[in-house]
mmCIF file of C-alpha atoms in Angstrom:
data_model
loop_
_atom_site.group_PDB
_atom_site.id
_atom_site.type_symbol
_atom_site.label_atom_id
_atom_site.label_comp_id
_atom_site.label_asym_id
_atom_site.label_seq_id
_atom_site.Cartn_x
_atom_site.Cartn_y
_atom_site.Cartn_z
ATOM 1 C CA UNK A 1 230.560 -25.571 83.023
ATOM 2 C CA UNK A 2 228.418 -22.991 84.857
ATOM 3 C CA UNK A 3 225.714 -23.172 82.141
ATOM 4 C CA UNK A 4 225.664 -26.964 82.376
ATOM 5 C CA UNK A 5 225.319 -26.783 86.147
ATOM 6 C CA UNK A 6 222.406 -24.383 85.870
ATOM 7 C CA UNK A 7 220.708 -26.594 83.286
ATOM 8 C CA UNK A 8 221.206 -29.645 85.484
ATOM 9 C CA UNK A 9 219.689 -27.752 88.417
ATOM 10 C CA UNK A 10 216.667 -26.706 86.350
ATOM 11 C CA UNK A 11 216.180 -30.219 84.922
ATOM 12 C CA UNK A 12 216.508 -31.729 88.388
ATOM 13 C CA UNK A 13 213.896 -29.323 89.761
ATOM 14 C CA UNK A 14 211.516 -30.068 86.882
ATOM 15 C CA UNK A 15 212.013 -33.810 87.310
ATOM 16 C CA UNK A 16 211.375 -33.544 91.037
ATOM 17 C CA UNK A 17 208.210 -31.527 90.388
ATOM 18 C CA UNK A 18 206.932 -34.041 87.852
ATOM 19 C CA UNK A 19 207.753 -36.926 90.162
ATOM 20 C CA UNK A 20 205.844 -35.190 92.932
ATOM 21 C CA UNK A 21 202.822 -34.687 90.697
ATOM 22 C CA UNK A 22 202.967 -38.326 89.581
ATOM 23 C CA UNK A 23 203.178 -39.514 93.166
ATOM 24 C CA UNK A 24 200.183 -37.307 94.047
ATOM 25 C CA UNK A 25 198.199 -38.655 91.112
ATOM 26 C CA UNK A 26 199.014 -42.227 92.097
ATOM 27 C CA UNK A 27 198.020 -41.625 95.724
ATOM 28 C CA UNK A 28 194.787 -39.790 94.932
ATOM 29 C CA UNK A 29 191.926 -41.749 96.518
ATOM 30 C CA UNK A 30 189.641 -43.748 94.263
ATOM 31 C CA UNK A 31 186.059 -42.496 94.173
ATOM 32 C CA UNK A 32 183.458 -45.064 95.242
ATOM 33 C CA UNK A 33 179.691 -44.476 95.392
ATOM 34 C CA UNK A 34 177.276 -46.483 97.515
ATOM 35 C CA UNK A 35 173.488 -46.060 97.357
ATOM 36 C CA UNK A 36 171.289 -46.545 100.407
ATOM 37 C CA UNK A 37 168.041 -48.514 100.431
ATOM 38 C CA UNK A 38 166.389 -46.173 102.908
ATOM 39 C CA UNK A 39 167.166 -43.161 105.036
ATOM 40 C CA UNK A 40 170.192 -43.775 107.320
ATOM 41 C CA UNK A 41 169.657 -46.418 109.991
ATOM 42 C CA UNK A 42 171.617 -49.054 111.870
ATOM 43 C CA UNK A 43 171.715 -51.401 108.868
ATOM 44 C CA UNK A 44 174.116 -48.815 107.419
ATOM 45 C CA UNK A 45 176.160 -48.253 110.565
ATOM 46 C CA UNK A 46 179.339 -49.986 109.374
ATOM 47 C CA UNK A 47 179.538 -47.737 106.318
ATOM 48 C CA UNK A 48 179.240 -44.543 108.351
ATOM 49 C CA UNK A 49 181.768 -45.848 110.885
ATOM 50 C CA UNK A 50 184.265 -46.804 108.159
ATOM 51 C CA UNK A 51 183.959 -43.340 106.658
ATOM 52 C CA UNK A 52 184.203 -41.442 109.955
ATOM 53 C CA UNK A 53 187.058 -43.540 111.386
ATOM 54 C CA UNK A 54 189.118 -43.209 108.213
ATOM 55 C CA UNK A 55 189.002 -46.896 107.273
ATOM 56 C CA UNK A 56 188.061 -46.004 103.698
ATOM 57 C CA UNK A 57 190.689 -43.277 103.499
ATOM 58 C CA UNK A 58 193.334 -45.688 104.795
ATOM 59 C CA UNK A 59 192.305 -48.069 102.015
ATOM 60 C CA UNK A 60 192.836 -45.342 99.409
ATOM 61 C CA UNK A 61 189.138 -44.672 98.859
ATOM 62 C CA UNK A 62 186.945 -41.593 98.770
ATOM 63 C CA UNK A 63 183.494 -43.010 99.517
ATOM 64 C CA UNK A 64 180.361 -41.043 98.701
ATOM 65 C CA UNK A 65 177.151 -42.190 100.392
ATOM 66 C CA UNK A 66 174.384 -41.424 97.920
ATOM 67 C CA UNK A 67 171.063 -40.298 99.420
ATOM 68 C CA UNK A 68 168.054 -42.578 99.329
ATOM 69 C CA UNK A 69 165.798 -42.228 96.280
ATOM 70 C CA UNK A 70 162.663 -43.954 95.031
ATOM 71 C CA UNK A 71 164.823 -45.973 92.637
ATOM 72 C CA UNK A 72 166.105 -49.149 94.258
ATOM 73 C CA UNK A 73 169.808 -49.334 95.047
ATOM 74 C CA UNK A 74 170.069 -52.508 92.968
ATOM 75 C CA UNK A 75 168.732 -50.679 89.931
ATOM 76 C CA UNK A 76 171.177 -47.819 90.474
ATOM 77 C CA UNK A 77 174.045 -50.314 90.662
ATOM 78 C CA UNK A 78 172.849 -52.255 87.625
ATOM 79 C CA UNK A 79 172.744 -49.030 85.600
ATOM 80 C CA UNK A 80 176.140 -47.794 86.764
ATOM 81 C CA UNK A 81 174.802 -44.856 88.774
ATOM 82 C CA UNK A 82 176.270 -46.387 91.950
ATOM 83 C CA UNK A 83 179.177 -48.787 92.420
ATOM 84 C CA UNK A 84 177.644 -50.477 95.455
ATOM 85 C CA UNK A 85 174.213 -50.454 97.037
ATOM 86 C CA UNK A 86 172.311 -51.622 100.097
ATOM 87 C CA UNK A 87 169.687 -54.134 99.024
ATOM 88 C CA UNK A 88 167.951 -57.305 100.186
ATOM 89 C CA UNK A 89 168.683 -60.894 99.292
ATOM 90 C CA UNK A 90 165.206 -61.355 97.821
ATOM 91 C CA UNK A 91 165.451 -58.210 95.704
ATOM 92 C CA UNK A 92 168.889 -59.170 94.403
ATOM 93 C CA UNK A 93 167.786 -62.667 93.440
ATOM 94 C CA UNK A 94 164.765 -61.326 91.562
ATOM 95 C CA UNK A 95 166.650 -58.490 89.855
ATOM 96 C CA UNK A 96 169.471 -60.721 88.637
ATOM 97 C CA UNK A 97 167.014 -63.361 87.436
ATOM 98 C CA UNK A 98 165.390 -60.589 85.387
ATOM 99 C CA UNK A 99 168.660 -59.696 83.699
ATOM 100 C CA UNK A 100 169.906 -56.986 86.046
ATOM 101 C CA UNK A 101 173.664 -56.674 86.475
ATOM 102 C CA UNK A 102 173.640 -56.982 90.240
ATOM 103 C CA UNK A 103 175.565 -59.327 92.542
ATOM 104 C CA UNK A 104 175.683 -59.744 96.325
ATOM 105 C CA UNK A 105 179.151 -59.020 97.732
ATOM 106 C CA UNK A 106 178.566 -58.570 101.484
ATOM 107 C CA UNK A 107 176.060 -59.897 103.992
ATOM 108 C CA UNK A 108 175.194 -57.066 106.373
ATOM 109 C CA UNK A 109 173.081 -59.366 108.552
ATOM 110 C CA UNK A 110 173.589 -63.064 109.032
ATOM 111 C CA UNK A 111 169.956 -64.064 109.538
ATOM 112 C CA UNK A 112 166.405 -62.843 108.887
ATOM 113 C CA UNK A 113 165.462 -59.561 110.582
ATOM 114 C CA UNK A 114 161.877 -59.350 109.238
ATOM 115 C CA UNK A 115 158.790 -60.582 111.074
ATOM 116 C CA UNK A 116 155.091 -61.081 110.369
ATOM 117 C CA UNK A 117 153.275 -58.967 112.947
ATOM 118 C CA UNK A 118 149.780 -58.357 114.309
ATOM 119 C CA UNK A 119 148.295 -56.348 117.147
ATOM 120 C CA UNK A 120 149.093 -58.040 120.410
ATOM 121 C CA UNK A 121 146.389 -59.357 122.685
ATOM 122 C CA UNK A 122 144.171 -60.738 119.919
ATOM 123 C CA UNK A 123 142.607 -64.020 121.034
ATOM 124 C CA UNK A 124 141.765 -64.975 117.448
ATOM 125 C CA UNK A 125 145.412 -65.094 116.274
ATOM 126 C CA UNK A 126 147.494 -67.816 117.872
ATOM 127 C CA UNK A 127 149.489 -68.997 114.838
ATOM 128 C CA UNK A 128 149.652 -68.243 111.079
ATOM 129 C CA UNK A 129 146.738 -70.532 110.169
ATOM 130 C CA UNK A 130 144.481 -68.113 112.054
ATOM 131 C CA UNK A 131 145.275 -65.445 109.437
ATOM 132 C CA UNK A 132 143.089 -67.184 106.832
ATOM 133 C CA UNK A 133 140.412 -64.763 105.632
ATOM 134 C CA UNK A 134 142.004 -61.792 107.368
ATOM 135 C CA UNK A 135 143.412 -58.595 105.832
ATOM 136 C CA UNK A 136 147.096 -58.132 105.127
ATOM 137 C CA UNK A 137 148.619 -54.657 104.785
ATOM 138 C CA UNK A 138 151.168 -54.972 101.977
ATOM 139 C CA UNK A 139 153.990 -52.996 100.382
ATOM 140 C CA UNK A 140 153.662 -54.084 96.754
ATOM 141 C CA UNK A 141 156.372 -56.747 96.728
ATOM 142 C CA UNK A 142 155.711 -59.664 94.373
ATOM 143 C CA UNK A 143 157.076 -62.140 96.916
ATOM 144 C CA UNK A 144 154.798 -61.060 99.795
ATOM 145 C CA UNK A 145 151.773 -63.169 98.877
ATOM 146 C CA UNK A 146 153.955 -66.250 98.352
ATOM 147 C CA UNK A 147 155.606 -65.733 101.734
ATOM 148 C CA UNK A 148 152.357 -65.253 103.630
ATOM 149 C CA UNK A 149 150.437 -68.025 101.877
ATOM 150 C CA UNK A 150 153.287 -70.472 102.474
ATOM 151 C CA UNK A 151 153.469 -69.627 106.181
ATOM 152 C CA UNK A 152 149.725 -70.137 106.584
ATOM 153 C CA UNK A 153 149.654 -73.378 104.577
ATOM 154 C CA UNK A 154 152.662 -74.747 106.445
ATOM 155 C CA UNK A 155 150.733 -74.142 109.655
ATOM 156 C CA UNK A 156 147.698 -76.067 108.382
ATOM 157 C CA UNK A 157 145.658 -73.223 106.879
ATOM 158 C CA UNK A 158 144.525 -72.542 103.323
ATOM 159 C CA UNK A 159 146.595 -69.421 102.678
ATOM 160 C CA UNK A 160 143.663 -67.278 101.583
ATOM 161 C CA UNK A 161 143.940 -63.645 102.709
ATOM 162 C CA UNK A 162 142.746 -60.221 101.605
ATOM 163 C CA UNK A 163 145.466 -57.742 100.647
ATOM 164 C CA UNK A 164 145.457 -53.949 100.745
ATOM 165 C CA UNK A 165 148.362 -51.640 99.961
ATOM 166 C CA UNK A 166 149.357 -49.561 102.938
ATOM 167 C CA UNK A 167 149.014 -45.809 102.589
ATOM 168 C CA UNK A 168 149.864 -45.081 106.218
ATOM 169 C CA UNK A 169 152.061 -46.414 108.991
ATOM 170 C CA UNK A 170 151.739 -50.163 109.407
ATOM 171 C CA UNK A 171 151.350 -49.772 113.152
ATOM 172 C CA UNK A 172 148.653 -47.140 112.785
ATOM 173 C CA UNK A 173 146.811 -49.462 110.406
ATOM 174 C CA UNK A 174 147.013 -52.235 112.993
ATOM 175 C CA UNK A 175 145.786 -49.878 115.708
ATOM 176 C CA UNK A 176 142.772 -48.621 113.763
ATOM 177 C CA UNK A 177 141.821 -52.102 112.601
ATOM 178 C CA UNK A 178 142.066 -51.433 108.866
ATOM 179 C CA UNK A 179 144.413 -54.412 108.605
ATOM 180 C CA UNK A 180 144.935 -57.542 110.687
ATOM 181 C CA UNK A 181 148.617 -58.166 110.009
ATOM 182 C CA UNK A 182 151.653 -56.896 108.120
ATOM 183 C CA UNK A 183 155.455 -57.248 107.991
ATOM 184 C CA UNK A 184 158.193 -55.364 109.817
ATOM 185 C CA UNK A 185 161.955 -55.161 110.131
ATOM 186 C CA UNK A 186 162.215 -56.054 113.782
ATOM 187 C CA UNK A 187 165.653 -54.544 114.407
ATOM 188 C CA UNK A 188 164.420 -51.063 113.488
ATOM 189 C CA UNK A 189 160.629 -50.782 113.183
ATOM 190 C CA UNK A 190 160.058 -53.427 115.833
ATOM 191 C CA UNK A 191 162.432 -51.783 118.281
ATOM 192 C CA UNK A 192 160.721 -48.440 117.653
ATOM 193 C CA UNK A 193 157.360 -50.065 118.421
ATOM 194 C CA UNK A 194 158.712 -51.496 121.671
ATOM 195 C CA UNK A 195 160.055 -48.102 122.718
ATOM 196 C CA UNK A 196 156.562 -46.723 122.089
ATOM 197 C CA UNK A 197 155.155 -49.486 124.332
ATOM 198 C CA UNK A 198 153.095 -50.964 121.510
ATOM 199 C CA UNK A 199 151.876 -54.493 122.131
ATOM 200 C CA UNK A 200 152.811 -56.505 119.040
ATOM 201 C CA UNK A 201 152.572 -60.200 118.246
ATOM 202 C CA UNK A 202 155.213 -61.663 115.941
ATOM 203 C CA UNK A 203 155.825 -64.786 113.876
ATOM 204 C CA UNK A 204 159.306 -65.670 112.590
ATOM 205 C CA UNK A 205 159.238 -66.732 108.944
ATOM 206 C CA UNK A 206 161.626 -69.633 109.441
ATOM 207 C CA UNK A 207 159.453 -71.117 112.198
ATOM 208 C CA UNK A 208 156.844 -71.829 109.503
ATOM 209 C CA UNK A 209 158.879 -73.312 106.681
ATOM 210 C CA UNK A 210 160.253 -70.193 104.980
ATOM 211 C CA UNK A 211 163.989 -70.380 104.185
ATOM 212 C CA UNK A 212 166.099 -68.126 106.368
ATOM 213 C CA UNK A 213 167.670 -65.214 104.525
ATOM 214 C CA UNK A 214 170.284 -62.520 104.952
ATOM 215 C CA UNK A 215 167.737 -59.753 104.847
ATOM 216 C CA UNK A 216 170.182 -56.912 104.174
ATOM 217 C CA UNK A 217 173.130 -57.217 101.775
ATOM 218 C CA UNK A 218 175.536 -55.016 99.848
ATOM 219 C CA UNK A 219 175.488 -55.467 96.079
ATOM 220 C CA UNK A 220 177.711 -54.453 93.194
ATOM 221 C CA UNK A 221 177.735 -55.306 89.486
ATOM 222 C CA UNK A 222 179.826 -57.676 87.400
ATOM 223 C CA UNK A 223 180.778 -54.709 85.224
ATOM 224 C CA UNK A 224 182.174 -52.739 88.162
ATOM 225 C CA UNK A 225 183.857 -55.746 89.776
ATOM 226 C CA UNK A 226 185.559 -56.689 86.527
ATOM 227 C CA UNK A 227 186.974 -53.202 85.985
ATOM 228 C CA UNK A 228 187.705 -52.294 89.615
ATOM 229 C CA UNK A 229 188.531 -55.509 91.458
ATOM 230 C CA UNK A 230 191.106 -54.046 93.857
ATOM 231 C CA UNK A 231 189.021 -50.984 94.689
ATOM 232 C CA UNK A 232 186.050 -53.265 95.304
ATOM 233 C CA UNK A 233 188.116 -55.507 97.563
ATOM 234 C CA UNK A 234 189.418 -52.491 99.493
ATOM 235 C CA UNK A 235 185.894 -51.136 99.908
ATOM 236 C CA UNK A 236 184.399 -54.390 101.176
ATOM 237 C CA UNK A 237 187.231 -55.073 103.612
ATOM 238 C CA UNK A 238 187.111 -51.528 105.014
ATOM 239 C CA UNK A 239 183.332 -51.883 105.282
ATOM 240 C CA UNK A 240 183.698 -55.116 107.230
ATOM 241 C CA UNK A 241 186.138 -53.298 109.513
ATOM 242 C CA UNK A 242 183.465 -50.649 110.060
ATOM 243 C CA UNK A 243 180.779 -53.182 110.977
ATOM 244 C CA UNK A 244 183.160 -55.068 113.264
ATOM 245 C CA UNK A 245 184.030 -51.808 115.022
ATOM 246 C CA UNK A 246 180.328 -51.029 115.458
ATOM 247 C CA UNK A 247 179.851 -54.345 117.260
ATOM 248 C CA UNK A 248 182.823 -53.762 119.576
ATOM 249 C CA UNK A 249 182.138 -50.052 120.187
ATOM 250 C CA UNK A 250 178.342 -49.654 119.837
ATOM 251 C CA UNK A 251 177.904 -46.318 121.614
ATOM 252 C CA UNK A 252 180.643 -44.593 119.630
ATOM 253 C CA UNK A 253 179.397 -46.193 116.411
ATOM 254 C CA UNK A 254 175.856 -44.937 117.040
ATOM 255 C CA UNK A 255 177.165 -41.431 117.650
ATOM 256 C CA UNK A 256 179.120 -41.559 114.383
ATOM 257 C CA UNK A 257 176.029 -42.775 112.492
ATOM 258 C CA UNK A 258 173.899 -40.001 113.954
ATOM 259 C CA UNK A 259 176.453 -37.267 113.273
ATOM 260 C CA UNK A 260 177.036 -38.528 109.741
ATOM 261 C CA UNK A 261 173.336 -38.646 108.859
ATOM 262 C CA UNK A 262 173.062 -34.862 108.383
ATOM 263 C CA UNK A 263 170.081 -34.562 110.677
ATOM 264 C CA UNK A 264 168.174 -37.575 109.329
ATOM 265 C CA UNK A 265 168.536 -39.394 112.654
ATOM 266 C CA UNK A 266 167.267 -37.517 115.693
ATOM 267 C CA UNK A 267 166.122 -40.372 117.940
ATOM 268 C CA UNK A 268 169.301 -41.392 119.766
ATOM 269 C CA UNK A 269 167.407 -43.857 121.961
ATOM 270 C CA UNK A 270 166.099 -45.732 118.914
ATOM 271 C CA UNK A 271 169.508 -45.867 117.233
ATOM 272 C CA UNK A 272 171.229 -47.264 120.312
ATOM 273 C CA UNK A 273 168.415 -49.717 121.107
ATOM 274 C CA UNK A 274 168.431 -50.929 117.513
ATOM 275 C CA UNK A 275 172.190 -51.453 117.522
ATOM 276 C CA UNK A 276 171.882 -53.332 120.808
ATOM 277 C CA UNK A 277 169.285 -55.643 119.223
ATOM 278 C CA UNK A 278 171.491 -56.223 116.175
ATOM 279 C CA UNK A 279 174.412 -57.179 118.399
ATOM 280 C CA UNK A 280 172.567 -59.264 120.974
ATOM 281 C CA UNK A 281 170.608 -61.076 118.263
ATOM 282 C CA UNK A 282 173.868 -61.954 116.471
ATOM 283 C CA UNK A 283 172.663 -60.298 113.284
ATOM 284 C CA UNK A 284 175.792 -58.254 112.456
ATOM 285 C CA UNK A 285 178.125 -60.891 113.887
ATOM 286 C CA UNK A 286 176.982 -64.486 114.135
ATOM 287 C CA UNK A 287 177.452 -66.585 117.243
ATOM 288 C CA UNK A 288 180.336 -68.233 115.381
ATOM 289 C CA UNK A 289 181.951 -64.828 114.842
ATOM 290 C CA UNK A 290 181.072 -64.458 111.140
ATOM 291 C CA UNK A 291 180.867 -60.882 109.830
ATOM 292 C CA UNK A 292 179.980 -60.003 106.255
ATOM 293 C CA UNK A 293 180.077 -63.456 104.708
ATOM 294 C CA UNK A 294 177.281 -64.515 102.394
ATOM 295 C CA UNK A 295 175.825 -67.956 103.087
ATOM 296 C CA UNK A 296 175.622 -70.123 99.927
ATOM 297 C CA UNK A 297 173.093 -72.473 101.526
ATOM 298 C CA UNK A 298 170.731 -69.616 102.321
ATOM 299 C CA UNK A 299 170.984 -68.159 98.826
ATOM 300 C CA UNK A 300 170.292 -71.590 97.342
ATOM 301 C CA UNK A 301 167.310 -72.296 99.599
ATOM 302 C CA UNK A 302 165.751 -68.855 99.204
ATOM 303 C CA UNK A 303 166.327 -68.878 95.457
ATOM 304 C CA UNK A 304 164.641 -72.256 95.255
ATOM 305 C CA UNK A 305 161.642 -70.984 97.202
ATOM 306 C CA UNK A 306 161.265 -67.975 94.903
ATOM 307 C CA UNK A 307 161.597 -70.186 91.809
ATOM 308 C CA UNK A 308 159.034 -72.686 93.087
ATOM 309 C CA UNK A 309 156.539 -69.892 93.741
ATOM 310 C CA UNK A 310 156.969 -68.217 90.349
ATOM 311 C CA UNK A 311 158.653 -65.091 91.763
ATOM 312 C CA UNK A 312 161.787 -65.340 89.611
ATOM 313 C CA UNK A 313 160.992 -64.020 86.135
ATOM 314 C CA UNK A 314 163.158 -63.248 83.123
ATOM 315 C CA UNK A 315 163.594 -59.895 81.373
ATOM 316 C CA UNK A 316 160.288 -60.462 79.547
ATOM 317 C CA UNK A 317 158.357 -61.151 82.725
ATOM 318 C CA UNK A 318 158.039 -64.894 82.126
ATOM 319 C CA UNK A 319 158.529 -67.146 85.144
ATOM 320 C CA UNK A 320 161.794 -69.078 85.056
ATOM 321 C CA UNK A 321 161.249 -72.751 84.365
ATOM 322 C CA UNK A 322 164.761 -73.956 85.114
ATOM 323 C CA UNK A 323 166.768 -73.354 88.231
ATOM 324 C CA UNK A 324 169.525 -70.793 87.616
ATOM 325 C CA UNK A 325 173.060 -71.164 88.949
ATOM 326 C CA UNK A 326 172.609 -69.213 92.168
ATOM 327 C CA UNK A 327 176.358 -69.362 92.883
ATOM 328 C CA UNK A 328 176.767 -66.659 90.217
ATOM 329 C CA UNK A 329 174.410 -64.363 92.134
ATOM 330 C CA UNK A 330 176.920 -63.662 94.909
ATOM 331 C CA UNK A 331 180.624 -63.729 95.776
ATOM 332 C CA UNK A 332 182.646 -63.858 98.984
ATOM 333 C CA UNK A 333 185.955 -63.359 97.168
ATOM 334 C CA UNK A 334 186.262 -59.714 98.178
ATOM 335 C CA UNK A 335 186.399 -60.683 101.843
ATOM 336 C CA UNK A 336 189.586 -62.739 101.334
#
């Protein structure tokens, strides 16, 4: 009887130990990697807030923010190097059309944050048609010439411009006269220019016939979503919680972004002014209170514009002749 009791005690202890290890294994957080599209900035603020406030941990996730590299986040996602990535709507549409396994899963901003800009005070530039024959400082994007030409033509011009690839700051190039106009992300670069008291003229794309877009998005891949649906859902919902918190608590959110950037962000004034612009302009949260949702109408209109202008090409580089099913390029299911 004593031997049996001892055996029962030993077996009970072993069983309890194994159960504890099993419970630990089951509760171990799932690793998730997200790639940035640039060095840390306010477009990423919800991710840093979700990590710092424990929203990801509460969702059972261990999120690693991968540092920015020269390889686009969409490419990293498509190749399985990252599970999620910060990208743009235009880049995602073009990459998926070309066969990349990339899909939009979260709309960071609800409307276009980019602007066409020129040095303020110029009497010879009143509207886009006045840019005919002038020099554009570009960034190498295939869609840039289509965008600029369309804006000029829609304003009554011909759409003929000279293009040079920028090798210096866009604002410096405007100042020294080597270019006449370029593009900016207003909520970061534009705010920085205003803080530096630069006089800048701006044209909104949508005011001249260009479809509005959700400039910054989060992407994943069909491969990852298929194999990790619940982890993906948990990540996106915790991320939305982070962005919502950043809107309601901007000063704290900015401090968390700065502290989490490992020294990449030193200009506190710029960070807080940028976040203020994102909130007041209803970029992170629309006037209707929408946060994170992707707009099907915008994806359809922008995709159609890119198709019409020969920007969407297949894996062989041939322009698509038929309109793809753009509803497969994005999903809002993870927000439910």
